[in-house]
Tab-separated table of C-alpha atoms in Angstrom:
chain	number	residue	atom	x	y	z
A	1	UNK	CA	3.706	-13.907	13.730
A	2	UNK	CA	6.662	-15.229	12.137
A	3	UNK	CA	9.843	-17.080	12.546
A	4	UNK	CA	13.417	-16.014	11.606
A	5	UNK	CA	16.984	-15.814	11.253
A	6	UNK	CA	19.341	-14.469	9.613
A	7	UNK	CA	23.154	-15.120	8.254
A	8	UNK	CA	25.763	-13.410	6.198
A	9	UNK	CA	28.114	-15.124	3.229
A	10	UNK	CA	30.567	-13.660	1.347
A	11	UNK	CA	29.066	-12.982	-2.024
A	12	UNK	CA	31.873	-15.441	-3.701
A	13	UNK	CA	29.702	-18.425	-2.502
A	14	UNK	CA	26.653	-17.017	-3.334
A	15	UNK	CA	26.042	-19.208	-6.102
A	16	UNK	CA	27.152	-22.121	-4.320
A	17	UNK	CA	24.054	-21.110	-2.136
A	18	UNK	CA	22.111	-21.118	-5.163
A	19	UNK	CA	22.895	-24.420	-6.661
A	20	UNK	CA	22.109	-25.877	-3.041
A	21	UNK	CA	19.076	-23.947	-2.252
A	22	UNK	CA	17.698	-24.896	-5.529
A	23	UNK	CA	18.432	-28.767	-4.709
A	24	UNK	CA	16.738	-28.643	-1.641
A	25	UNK	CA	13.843	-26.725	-2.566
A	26	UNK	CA	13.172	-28.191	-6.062
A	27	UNK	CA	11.836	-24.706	-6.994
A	28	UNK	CA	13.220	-21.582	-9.117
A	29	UNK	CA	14.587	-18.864	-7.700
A	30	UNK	CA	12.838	-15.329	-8.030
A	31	UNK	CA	14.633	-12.211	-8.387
A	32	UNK	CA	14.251	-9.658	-5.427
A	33	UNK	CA	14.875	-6.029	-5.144
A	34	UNK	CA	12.966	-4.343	-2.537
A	35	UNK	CA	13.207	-0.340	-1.890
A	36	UNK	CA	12.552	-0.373	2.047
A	37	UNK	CA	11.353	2.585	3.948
A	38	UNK	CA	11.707	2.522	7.801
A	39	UNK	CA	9.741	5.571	9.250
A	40	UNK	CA	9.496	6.291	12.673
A	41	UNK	CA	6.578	8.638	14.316
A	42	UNK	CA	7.450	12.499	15.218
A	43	UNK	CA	7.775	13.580	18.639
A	44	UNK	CA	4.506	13.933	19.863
A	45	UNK	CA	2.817	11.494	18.531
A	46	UNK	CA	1.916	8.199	20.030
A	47	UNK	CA	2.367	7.934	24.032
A	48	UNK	CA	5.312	5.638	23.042
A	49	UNK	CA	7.562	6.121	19.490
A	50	UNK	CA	6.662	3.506	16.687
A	51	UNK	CA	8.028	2.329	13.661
A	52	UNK	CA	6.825	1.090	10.369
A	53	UNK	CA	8.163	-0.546	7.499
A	54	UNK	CA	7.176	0.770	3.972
A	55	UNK	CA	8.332	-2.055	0.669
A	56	UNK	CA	8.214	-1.147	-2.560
A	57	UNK	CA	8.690	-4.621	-4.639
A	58	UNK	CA	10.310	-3.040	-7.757
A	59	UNK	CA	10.462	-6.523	-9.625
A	60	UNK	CA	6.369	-6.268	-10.377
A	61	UNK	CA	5.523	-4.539	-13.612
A	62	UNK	CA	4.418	-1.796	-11.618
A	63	UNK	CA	5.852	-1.573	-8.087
A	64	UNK	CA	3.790	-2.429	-5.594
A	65	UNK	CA	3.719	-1.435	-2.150
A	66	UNK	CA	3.552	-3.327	1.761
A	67	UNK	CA	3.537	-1.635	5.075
A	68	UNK	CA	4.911	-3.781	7.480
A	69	UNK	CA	4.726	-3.805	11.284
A	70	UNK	CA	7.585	-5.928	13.101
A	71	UNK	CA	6.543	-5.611	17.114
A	72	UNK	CA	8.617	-7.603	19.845
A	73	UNK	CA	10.076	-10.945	19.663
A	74	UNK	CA	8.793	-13.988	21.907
A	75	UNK	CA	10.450	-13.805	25.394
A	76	UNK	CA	11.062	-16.127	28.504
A	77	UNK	CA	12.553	-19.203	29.108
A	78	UNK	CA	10.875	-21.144	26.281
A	79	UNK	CA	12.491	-18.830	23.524
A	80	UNK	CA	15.813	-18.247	25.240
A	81	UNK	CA	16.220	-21.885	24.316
A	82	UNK	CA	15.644	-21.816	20.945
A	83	UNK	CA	17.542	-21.058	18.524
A	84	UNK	CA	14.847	-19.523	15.891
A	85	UNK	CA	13.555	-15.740	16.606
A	86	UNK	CA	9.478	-15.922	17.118
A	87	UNK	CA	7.975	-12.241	16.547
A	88	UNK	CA	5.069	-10.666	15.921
A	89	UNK	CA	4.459	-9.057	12.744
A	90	UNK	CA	1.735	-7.680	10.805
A	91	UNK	CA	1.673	-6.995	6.705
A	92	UNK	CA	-0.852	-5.421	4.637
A	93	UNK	CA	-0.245	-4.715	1.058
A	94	UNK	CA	-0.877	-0.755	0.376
A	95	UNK	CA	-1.827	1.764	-2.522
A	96	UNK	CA	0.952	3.649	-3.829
A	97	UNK	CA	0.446	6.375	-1.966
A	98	UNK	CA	1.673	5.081	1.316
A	99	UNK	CA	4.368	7.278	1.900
A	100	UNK	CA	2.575	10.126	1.617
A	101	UNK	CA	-0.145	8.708	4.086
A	102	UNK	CA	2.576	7.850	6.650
A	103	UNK	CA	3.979	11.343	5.975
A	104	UNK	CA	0.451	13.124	6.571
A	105	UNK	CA	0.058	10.812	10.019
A	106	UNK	CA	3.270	12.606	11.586
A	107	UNK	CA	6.046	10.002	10.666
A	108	UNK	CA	9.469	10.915	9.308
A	109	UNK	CA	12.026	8.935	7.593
A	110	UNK	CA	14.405	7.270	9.269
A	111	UNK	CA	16.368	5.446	6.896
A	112	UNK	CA	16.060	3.597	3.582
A	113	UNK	CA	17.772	0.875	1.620
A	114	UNK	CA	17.539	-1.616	-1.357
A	115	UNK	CA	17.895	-4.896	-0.999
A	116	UNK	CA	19.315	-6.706	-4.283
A	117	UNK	CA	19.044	-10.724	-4.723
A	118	UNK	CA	16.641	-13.321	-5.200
A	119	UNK	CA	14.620	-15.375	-3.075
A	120	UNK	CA	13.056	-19.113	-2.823
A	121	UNK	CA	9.412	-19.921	-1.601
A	122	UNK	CA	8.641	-23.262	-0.545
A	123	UNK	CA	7.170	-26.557	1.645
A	124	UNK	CA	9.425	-27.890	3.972
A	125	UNK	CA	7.556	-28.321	7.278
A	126	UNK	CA	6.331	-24.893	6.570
A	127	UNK	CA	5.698	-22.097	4.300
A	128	UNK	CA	9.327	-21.268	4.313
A	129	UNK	CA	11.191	-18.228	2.237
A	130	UNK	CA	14.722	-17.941	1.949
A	131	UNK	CA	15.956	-14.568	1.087
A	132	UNK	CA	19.720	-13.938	-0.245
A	133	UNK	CA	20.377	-9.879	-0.987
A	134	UNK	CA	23.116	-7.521	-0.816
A	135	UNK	CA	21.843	-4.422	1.084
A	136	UNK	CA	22.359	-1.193	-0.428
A	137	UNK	CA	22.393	2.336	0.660
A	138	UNK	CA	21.084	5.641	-1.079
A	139	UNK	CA	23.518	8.637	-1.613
A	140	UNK	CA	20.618	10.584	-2.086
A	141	UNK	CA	17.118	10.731	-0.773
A	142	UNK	CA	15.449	7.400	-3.129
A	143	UNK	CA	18.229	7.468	-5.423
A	144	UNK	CA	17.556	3.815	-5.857
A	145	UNK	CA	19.492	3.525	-9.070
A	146	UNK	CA	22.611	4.877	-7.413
A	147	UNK	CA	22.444	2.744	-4.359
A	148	UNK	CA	25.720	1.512	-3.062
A	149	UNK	CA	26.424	-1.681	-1.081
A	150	UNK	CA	26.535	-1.022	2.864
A	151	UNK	CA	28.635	-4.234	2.973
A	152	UNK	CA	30.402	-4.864	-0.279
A	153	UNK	CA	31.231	-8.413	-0.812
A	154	UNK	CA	28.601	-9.559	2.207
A	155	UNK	CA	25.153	-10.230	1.424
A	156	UNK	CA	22.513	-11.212	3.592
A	157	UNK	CA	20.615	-14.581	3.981
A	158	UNK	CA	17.381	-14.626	5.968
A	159	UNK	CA	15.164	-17.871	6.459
A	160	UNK	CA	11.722	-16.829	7.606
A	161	UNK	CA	8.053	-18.620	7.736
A	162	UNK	CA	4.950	-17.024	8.971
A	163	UNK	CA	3.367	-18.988	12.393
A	164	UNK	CA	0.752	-18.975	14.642
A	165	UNK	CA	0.424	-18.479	18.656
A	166	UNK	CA	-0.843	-22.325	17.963
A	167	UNK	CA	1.571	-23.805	15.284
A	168	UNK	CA	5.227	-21.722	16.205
A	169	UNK	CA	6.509	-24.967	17.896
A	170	UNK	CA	6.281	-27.106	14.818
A	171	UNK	CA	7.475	-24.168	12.652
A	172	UNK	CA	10.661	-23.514	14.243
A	173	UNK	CA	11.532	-27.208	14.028
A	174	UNK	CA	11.076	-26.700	10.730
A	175	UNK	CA	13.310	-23.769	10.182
A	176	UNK	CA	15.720	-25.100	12.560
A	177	UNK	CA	15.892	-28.681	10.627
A	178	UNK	CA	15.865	-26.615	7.107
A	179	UNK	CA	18.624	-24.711	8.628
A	180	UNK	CA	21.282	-27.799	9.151
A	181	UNK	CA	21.216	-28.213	5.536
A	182	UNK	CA	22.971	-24.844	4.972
A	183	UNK	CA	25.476	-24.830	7.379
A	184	UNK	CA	28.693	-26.105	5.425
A	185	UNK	CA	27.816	-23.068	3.866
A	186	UNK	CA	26.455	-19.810	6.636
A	187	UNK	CA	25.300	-20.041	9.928
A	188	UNK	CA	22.220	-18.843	10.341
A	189	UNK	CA	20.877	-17.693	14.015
A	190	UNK	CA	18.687	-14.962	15.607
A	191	UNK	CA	18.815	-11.444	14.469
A	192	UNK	CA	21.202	-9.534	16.370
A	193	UNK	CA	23.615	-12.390	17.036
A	194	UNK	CA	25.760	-12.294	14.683
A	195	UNK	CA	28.217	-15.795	14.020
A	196	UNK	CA	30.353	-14.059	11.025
A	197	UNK	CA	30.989	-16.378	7.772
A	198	UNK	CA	32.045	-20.131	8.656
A	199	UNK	CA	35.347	-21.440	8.094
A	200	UNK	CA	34.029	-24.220	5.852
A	201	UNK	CA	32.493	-22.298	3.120
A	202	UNK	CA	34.935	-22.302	0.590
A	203	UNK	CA	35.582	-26.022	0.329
A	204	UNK	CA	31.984	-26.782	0.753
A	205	UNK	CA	31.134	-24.134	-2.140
A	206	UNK	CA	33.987	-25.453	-4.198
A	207	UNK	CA	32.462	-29.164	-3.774
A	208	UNK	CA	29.013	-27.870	-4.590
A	209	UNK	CA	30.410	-26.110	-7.476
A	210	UNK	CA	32.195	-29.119	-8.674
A	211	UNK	CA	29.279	-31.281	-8.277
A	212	UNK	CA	27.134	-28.801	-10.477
A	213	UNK	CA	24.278	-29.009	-7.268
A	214	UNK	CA	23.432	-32.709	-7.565
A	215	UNK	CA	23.351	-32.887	-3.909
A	216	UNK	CA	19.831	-33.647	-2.644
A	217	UNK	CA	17.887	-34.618	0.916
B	1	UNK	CA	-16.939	-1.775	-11.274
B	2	UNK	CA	-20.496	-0.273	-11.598
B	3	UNK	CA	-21.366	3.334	-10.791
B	4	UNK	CA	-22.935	4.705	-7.561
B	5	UNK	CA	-24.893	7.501	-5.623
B	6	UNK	CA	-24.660	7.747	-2.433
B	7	UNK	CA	-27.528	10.129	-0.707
B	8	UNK	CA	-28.173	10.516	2.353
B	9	UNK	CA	-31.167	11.742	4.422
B	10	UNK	CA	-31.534	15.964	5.058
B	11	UNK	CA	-34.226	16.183	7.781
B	12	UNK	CA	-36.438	19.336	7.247
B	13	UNK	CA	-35.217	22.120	9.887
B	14	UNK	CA	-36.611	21.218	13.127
B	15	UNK	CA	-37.573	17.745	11.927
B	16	UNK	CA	-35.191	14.068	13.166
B	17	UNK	CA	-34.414	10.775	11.744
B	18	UNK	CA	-36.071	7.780	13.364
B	19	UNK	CA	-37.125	4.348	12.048
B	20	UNK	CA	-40.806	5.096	10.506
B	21	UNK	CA	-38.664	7.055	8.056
B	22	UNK	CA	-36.383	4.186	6.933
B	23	UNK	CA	-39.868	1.560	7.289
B	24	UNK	CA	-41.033	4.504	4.741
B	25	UNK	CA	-38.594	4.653	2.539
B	26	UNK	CA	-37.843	0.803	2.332
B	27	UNK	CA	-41.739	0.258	1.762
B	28	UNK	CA	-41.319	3.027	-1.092
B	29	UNK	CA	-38.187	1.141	-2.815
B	30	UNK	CA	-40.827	-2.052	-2.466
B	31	UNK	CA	-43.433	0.448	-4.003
B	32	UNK	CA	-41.469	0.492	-6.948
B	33	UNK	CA	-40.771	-3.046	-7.484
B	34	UNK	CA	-37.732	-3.080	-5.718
B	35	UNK	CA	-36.869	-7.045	-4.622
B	36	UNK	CA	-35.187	-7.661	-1.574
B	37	UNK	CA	-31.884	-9.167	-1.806
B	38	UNK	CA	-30.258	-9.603	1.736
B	39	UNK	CA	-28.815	-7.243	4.052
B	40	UNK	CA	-25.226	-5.151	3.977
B	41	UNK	CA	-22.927	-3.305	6.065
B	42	UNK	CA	-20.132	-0.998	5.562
B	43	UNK	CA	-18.102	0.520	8.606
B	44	UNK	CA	-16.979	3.983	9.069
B	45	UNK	CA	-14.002	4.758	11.689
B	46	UNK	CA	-12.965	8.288	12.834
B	47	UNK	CA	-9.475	8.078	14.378
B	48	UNK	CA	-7.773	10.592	16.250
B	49	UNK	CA	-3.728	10.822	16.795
B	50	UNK	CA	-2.935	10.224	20.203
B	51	UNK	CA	-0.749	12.801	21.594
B	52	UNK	CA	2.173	12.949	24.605
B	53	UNK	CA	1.715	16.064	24.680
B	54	UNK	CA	-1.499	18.266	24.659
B	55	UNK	CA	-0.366	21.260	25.405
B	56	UNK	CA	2.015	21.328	22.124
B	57	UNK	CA	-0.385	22.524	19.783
B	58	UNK	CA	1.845	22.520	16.412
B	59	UNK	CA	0.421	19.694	13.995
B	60	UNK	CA	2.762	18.179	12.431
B	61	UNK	CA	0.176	15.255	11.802
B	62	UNK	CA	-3.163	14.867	10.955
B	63	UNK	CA	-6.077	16.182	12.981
B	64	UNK	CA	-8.162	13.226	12.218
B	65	UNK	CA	-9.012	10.443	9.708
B	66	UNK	CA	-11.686	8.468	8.457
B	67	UNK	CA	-11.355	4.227	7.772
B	68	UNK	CA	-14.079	2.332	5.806
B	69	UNK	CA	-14.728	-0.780	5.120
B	70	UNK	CA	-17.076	-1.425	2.155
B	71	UNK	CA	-19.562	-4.432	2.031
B	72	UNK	CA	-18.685	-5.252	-1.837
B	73	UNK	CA	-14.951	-5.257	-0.649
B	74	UNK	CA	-14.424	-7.309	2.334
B	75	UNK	CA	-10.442	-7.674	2.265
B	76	UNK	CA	-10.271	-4.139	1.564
B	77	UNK	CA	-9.645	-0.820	4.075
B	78	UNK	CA	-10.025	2.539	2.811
B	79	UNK	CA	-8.478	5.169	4.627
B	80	UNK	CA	-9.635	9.022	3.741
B	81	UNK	CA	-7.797	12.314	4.738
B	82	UNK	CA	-9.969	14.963	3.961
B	83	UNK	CA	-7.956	17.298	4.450
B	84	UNK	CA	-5.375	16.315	2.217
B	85	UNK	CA	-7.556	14.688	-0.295
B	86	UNK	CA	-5.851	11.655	0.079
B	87	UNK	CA	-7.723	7.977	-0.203
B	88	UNK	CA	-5.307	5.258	0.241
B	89	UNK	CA	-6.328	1.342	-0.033
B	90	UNK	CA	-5.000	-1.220	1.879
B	91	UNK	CA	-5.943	-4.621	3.284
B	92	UNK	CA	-7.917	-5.308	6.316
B	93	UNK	CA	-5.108	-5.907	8.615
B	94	UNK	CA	-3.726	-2.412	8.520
B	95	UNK	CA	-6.122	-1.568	10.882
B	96	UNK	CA	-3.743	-4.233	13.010
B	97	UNK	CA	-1.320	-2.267	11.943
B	98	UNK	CA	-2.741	0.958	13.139
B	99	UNK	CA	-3.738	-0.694	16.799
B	100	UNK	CA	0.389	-1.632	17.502
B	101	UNK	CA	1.397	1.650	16.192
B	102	UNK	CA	-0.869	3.242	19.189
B	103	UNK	CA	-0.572	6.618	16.921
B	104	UNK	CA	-3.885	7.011	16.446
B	105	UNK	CA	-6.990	5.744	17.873
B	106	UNK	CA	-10.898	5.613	17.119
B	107	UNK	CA	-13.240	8.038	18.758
B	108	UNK	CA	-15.961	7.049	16.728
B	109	UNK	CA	-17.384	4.064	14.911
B	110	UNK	CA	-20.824	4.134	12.997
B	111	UNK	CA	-22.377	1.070	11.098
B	112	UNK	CA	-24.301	1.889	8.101
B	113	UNK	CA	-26.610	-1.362	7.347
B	114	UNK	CA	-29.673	-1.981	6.232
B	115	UNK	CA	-31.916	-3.811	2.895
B	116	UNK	CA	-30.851	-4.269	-0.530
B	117	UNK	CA	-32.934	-4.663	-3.532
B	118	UNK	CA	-32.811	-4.675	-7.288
B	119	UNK	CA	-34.980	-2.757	-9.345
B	120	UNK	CA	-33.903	-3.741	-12.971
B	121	UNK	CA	-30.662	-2.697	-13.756
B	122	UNK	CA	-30.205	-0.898	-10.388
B	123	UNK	CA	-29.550	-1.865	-6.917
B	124	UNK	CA	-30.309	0.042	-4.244
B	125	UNK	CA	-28.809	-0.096	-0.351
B	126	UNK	CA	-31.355	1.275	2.297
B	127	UNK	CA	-30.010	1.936	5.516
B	128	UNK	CA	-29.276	3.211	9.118
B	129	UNK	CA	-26.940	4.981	10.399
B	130	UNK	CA	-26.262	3.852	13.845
B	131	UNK	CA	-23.211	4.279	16.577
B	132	UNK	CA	-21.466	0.828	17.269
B	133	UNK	CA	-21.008	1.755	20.762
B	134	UNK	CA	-24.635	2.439	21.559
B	135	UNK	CA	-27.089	1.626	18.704
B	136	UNK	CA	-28.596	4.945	18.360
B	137	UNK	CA	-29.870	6.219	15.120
B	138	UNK	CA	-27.970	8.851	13.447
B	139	UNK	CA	-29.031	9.037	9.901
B	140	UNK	CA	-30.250	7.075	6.709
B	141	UNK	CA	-28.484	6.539	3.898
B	142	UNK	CA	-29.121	5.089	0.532
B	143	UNK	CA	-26.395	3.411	-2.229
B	144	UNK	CA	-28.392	3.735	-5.697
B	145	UNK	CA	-26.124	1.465	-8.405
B	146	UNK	CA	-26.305	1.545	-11.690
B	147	UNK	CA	-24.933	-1.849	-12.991
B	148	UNK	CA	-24.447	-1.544	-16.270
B	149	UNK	CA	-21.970	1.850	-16.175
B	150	UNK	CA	-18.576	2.895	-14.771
B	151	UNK	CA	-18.169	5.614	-16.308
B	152	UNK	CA	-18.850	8.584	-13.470
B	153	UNK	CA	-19.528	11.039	-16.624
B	154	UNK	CA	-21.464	8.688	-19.284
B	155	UNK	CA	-23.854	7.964	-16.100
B	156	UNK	CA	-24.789	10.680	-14.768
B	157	UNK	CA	-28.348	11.589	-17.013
B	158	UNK	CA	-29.195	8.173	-16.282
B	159	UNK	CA	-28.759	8.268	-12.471
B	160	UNK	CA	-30.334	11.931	-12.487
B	161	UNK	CA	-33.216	10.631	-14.161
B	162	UNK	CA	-33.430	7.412	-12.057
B	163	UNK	CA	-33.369	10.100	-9.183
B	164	UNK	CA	-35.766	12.129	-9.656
B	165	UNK	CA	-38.585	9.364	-10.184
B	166	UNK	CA	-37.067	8.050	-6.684
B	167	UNK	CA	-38.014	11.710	-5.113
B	168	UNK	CA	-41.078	11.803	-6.706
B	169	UNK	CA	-42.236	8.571	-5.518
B	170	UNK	CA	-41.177	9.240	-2.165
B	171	UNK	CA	-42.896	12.718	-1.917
B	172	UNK	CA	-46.167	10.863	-1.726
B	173	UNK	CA	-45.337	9.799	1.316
B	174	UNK	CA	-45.087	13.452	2.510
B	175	UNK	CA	-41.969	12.676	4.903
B	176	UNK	CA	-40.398	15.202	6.842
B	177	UNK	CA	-37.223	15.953	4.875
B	178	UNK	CA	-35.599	14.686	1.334
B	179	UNK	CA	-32.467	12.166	0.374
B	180	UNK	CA	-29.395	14.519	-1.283
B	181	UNK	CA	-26.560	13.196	-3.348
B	182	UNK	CA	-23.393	15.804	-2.671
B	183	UNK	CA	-20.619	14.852	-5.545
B	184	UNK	CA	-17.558	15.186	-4.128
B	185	UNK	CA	-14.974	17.058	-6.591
B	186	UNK	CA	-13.252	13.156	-7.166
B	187	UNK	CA	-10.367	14.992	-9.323
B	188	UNK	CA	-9.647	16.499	-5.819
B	189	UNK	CA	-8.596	13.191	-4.906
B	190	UNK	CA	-6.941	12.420	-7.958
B	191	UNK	CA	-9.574	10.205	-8.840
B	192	UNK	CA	-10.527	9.424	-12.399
B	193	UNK	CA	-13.628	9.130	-14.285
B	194	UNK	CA	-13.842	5.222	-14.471
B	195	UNK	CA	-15.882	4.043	-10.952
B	196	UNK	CA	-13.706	2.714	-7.875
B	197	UNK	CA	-14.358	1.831	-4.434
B	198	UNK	CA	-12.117	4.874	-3.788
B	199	UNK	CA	-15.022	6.679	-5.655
B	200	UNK	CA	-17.601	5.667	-2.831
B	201	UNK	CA	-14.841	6.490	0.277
B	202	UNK	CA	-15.012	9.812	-1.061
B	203	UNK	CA	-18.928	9.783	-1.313
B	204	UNK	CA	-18.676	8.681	2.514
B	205	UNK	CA	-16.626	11.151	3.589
B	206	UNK	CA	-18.623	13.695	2.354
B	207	UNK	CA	-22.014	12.108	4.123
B	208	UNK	CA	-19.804	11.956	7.237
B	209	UNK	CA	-19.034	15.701	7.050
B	210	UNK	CA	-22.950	16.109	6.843
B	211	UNK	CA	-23.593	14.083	9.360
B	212	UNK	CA	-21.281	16.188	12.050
B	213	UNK	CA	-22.916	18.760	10.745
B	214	UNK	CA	-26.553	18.067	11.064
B	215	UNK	CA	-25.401	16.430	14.739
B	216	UNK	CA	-23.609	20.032	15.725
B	217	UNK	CA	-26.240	21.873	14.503
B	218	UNK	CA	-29.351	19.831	16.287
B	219	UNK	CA	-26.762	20.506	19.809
B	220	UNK	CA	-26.846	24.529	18.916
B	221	UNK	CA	-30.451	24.201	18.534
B	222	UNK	CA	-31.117	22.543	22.011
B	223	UNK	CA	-28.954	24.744	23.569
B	224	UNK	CA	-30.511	27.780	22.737
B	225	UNK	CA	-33.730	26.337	23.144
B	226	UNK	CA	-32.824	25.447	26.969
B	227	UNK	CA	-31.073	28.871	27.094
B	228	UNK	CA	-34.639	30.352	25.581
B	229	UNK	CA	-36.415	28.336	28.446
C-alpha cells in the first residue's frame, strides 16, 4: 500500500525545487532515470485484463530490474475526503530476465518511457520519496538513448510513502503536511486531477533562488 | 555458494514410496555418522494460466510453470519455465504479484521437508515429498552438499565418489528401489559453471518432471490392472 500524489512544474523552477527540497529534507539528492515497461496481458488470458509494471533503474552499475503491481485506489467516503491517493501496490525486485518472463506468460507491451531526474528519500512523519523527472518517450522500440520529452519544458513531481491498512491515516497527514511546504512552488494532488502550474512559482523560485535555499522548517 | 545433488527416489517397477523407506534411509545417513541438524523445507508451485476462453486453443502463453522457494533462501522466489529454459529470481512477494494479476493460478503445491545432517564436509537434506493440500506421500528426495566447492565441474569426482559410498551403504538395507541424480543440461538455462540457487531450481524441475512421471505411470498401471480384472 502506498500513498501519493503527483504535480507538474515547469522545468525553469526546477532547481528552485531543488534548493527547497534539499532544505527541508536535509539530505542529497539522487539521480533517477528509470526505463519503465507497462505490459498488459493478451486476450485470453486472465478472466479479467491485468497490467504490470516492469523498471529498469539504469543509474546502478548494472541495471537492475522491479516488477511492480499498482491495483485500485482506496474508495468511499473516507478517501473522497482526502486529499492524498491511498492504493494498493505490490513491488518485488526481479532478475534481468523479466521481460522475457512476462513475454513467455502471454503479456504484450503496451507502452514504455524514461523517466529523467533525481529523487529525495527521507523522515518526515514517514518514509517519504519525492520524485522530480521529465518523462520521455521512445521513437523506437527501447531506444532509450533517443528518448524524447512527452512534455518538453514540464516535468513531473510525485510525493509518495509506502503505508499500511493500519498506519495510512498517520501517513497521509504526513504527506499532506510535507505537501504545504511546496506549494509556493506546485500543487500537488491525486493522480488524475490535474491543478496545472501555480501562479506563484516564479516569484517564489526567484526568492528561493535569491536566498541560495536558506529557507528551513 | 556451495555445490549440490539433488536425487531423488526411483521405486523399483511395481514397488511405492512410503515412510519405512525415508525411516531407512535417514537411519542409513545416521549409519554413516551423519549428525542431525534441524529440519528444512522448500516449496514447489505448479501454476496454470487461467483462461477466458477454453475453447481458443492457440497459446500465446505458457502452458504451465513451476515457483520454488528454497530453504537456504527465504526472501527469494524462483520461477522455472521448462519449456523455455528460463529461471528467473525474484523476491517473495511476486507471488503477491502473481495472485492480483489472476493470470495464472496454482493447481498444485508439494512440500519437500524433512532431516538435515552433516557428515564432514557435506550436508545432506532427507526428505518427503508430500501434497500441501492433503499430506500424502509422493516421493523422497535427498540434497547432498558439498561445502567446500562451487564449482559444478571441479566437483563433480568428489560428489560421484561421495555417491557411490551413499548407494553402497544403502544397498545393505536391500530397499525396494535406488536414489538417482538427473543433471539437468544448466547451459540450457544459460547457467554457468559457478553454483547458484538457480542451479538447484533447475535440479527441481527436473525431479518434478520425474515425479509426474512416476505418478502417470503408477495411474496406467492401475488402470490396466482393473481393466485386466
Amino acid at each position: 500500500m502506498e500513498c501519493v500524489v503527483q504535480g507538474i512544474i515547469e522545468t525553469q523552477h526546477v532547481e528552485a525545487l531543488e534548493i527547497l527540497l534539499q532544505g527541508l529534507c536535509g539530505v542529497h539528492r539522487e539521480r533517477l532515470r528509470i526505463h519503465e515497461l507497462c505490459l498488459k496481458s493478451g486476450p485470453n488470458l486472465g478472466l479479467v485484463s491485468s497490467e504490470v509494471r516492469l523498471l529498469c533503474d539504469l543509474e546502478q552499475p548494472e541495471p537492475t530490474w522491479t516488477v511492480r503491481q499498482v491495483g485500485g485506489a482506496m474508495r468511499g467516503a473516507g478517501a473522497e475526503q482526502i486529499s492524498v491517493l491511498v492504493r494498493n501496490t505490490v513491488e518485488s525486485k526481479i532478475s534481468k530476465n523479466a521481460l522475457r518472463l512476462f513475454y513467455a506468460l502471454g503479456y504484450q507491451l503496451d507502452h514504455e518511457q524514461l523517466r529523467v531526474g533525481f529523487a529525495f528519500h527521507f523522515y518526515r512523519g514517514a518514509q517519504i520519496t519525492v520524485t522530480v523527472s521529465s518523462i520521455n518517450k521512445m521513437l523506437k522500440l527501447h531506444a532509450i538513448d533517443d528518448a524524447v520529452p512527452v512534455t518538453p519544458g514540464i516535468q513531473l513531481v510525485e510525493v509518495t510513502a509506502p503505508a499500511s491498512s493500519e498506519n495510512y491515516n498517520e501517513v497521509v497527514a504526513a504527506v499532506s503536511s510535507f505537501c504545504e511546504y511546496l506549494a509556493p512552488l506546485l500543487h500537488l494532488s491525486k493522480p488524475g486531477v490535474s491543478t496545472g502550474v501555480v501562479p506563484t512559482a516564479a516569484a517564489a523560485a526567484a526568492s528561493l533562488m535569491s536566498d541560495g535555499g536558506g529557507a528551513t522548517l | 555458494m556451495p555445490i549440490k545433488w539433488v536425487l531423488h527416489w526411483q521405486p523399483n517397477a511395481g514397488a511405492s514410496v512410503n515412510t519405512q523407506i525415508l525411516t531407512e534411509v535417514s537411519q542409513c545417513v545416521e549409519g554413516i555418522n551423519g549428525v542431525k541438524e534441524g529440519r528444512w523445507k522448500s516449496t514447489i508451485s505448479f501454476y496454470k494460466p487461467i483462461v477466458r476462453d477454453a475453447t481458443n486453443t492457440s497459446l500465446e502463453f505458457a502452458r504451465d510453470f513451476l515457483g520454488i522457494s528454497l530453504q537456504e533462501h527465504p526472501g527469494k522466489y524462483y520461477f522455472v519455465l521448462r519449456a523455455q529454459r528460463m529461471i528467473v529470481e525474484a523476491e517473495s512477494s511476486i507471488q503477491t504479484i502473481m495472485e492480483k494479476l489472476q493470470s495464472y493460478k496454482t493447481r498444485v503445491a508439494l512440500n519437500f521437508e524433512g532431516v538435515q545432517y552433516q557428515v564432514g564436509d557435506f550436508q545432506l537434506r532427507v526428505g518427503k515429498v508430500i501434497t500441501v493440500q492433503h499430506d500424502s506421500l509422493r516421493g523422497i528426495v535427498m540434497e547432498m552438499e558439498y561445502l567446500p566447492i562451487s564449482s559444478w565441474e571441479k566437483s563433480h569426482k568428489i560428489m560421484g565418489e561421495f555417491f557411490d559410498i551413499w548407494q553402497e551403504a544403502l544397498s545393505k538395507r536391500s530397499l525396494p528401489g535406488h536414489f538417482v541424480h538427473i543433471e539437468p543440461n544448466f547451459r540450457e538455462y544459460g547457467l554457468s559453471d559457478e553454483y547458484s540457487p538457480q542451479h538447484t531450481a533447475a535440479q527441481y524441475t527436473g525431479i518434478m518432471a520425474q515425479l509426474i512421471a512416476t505418478a502417470h505411470s503408477a495411474q496406467a498401471a492401475q488402470a490396466a490392472h482393473a481393466v485386466r480384472q
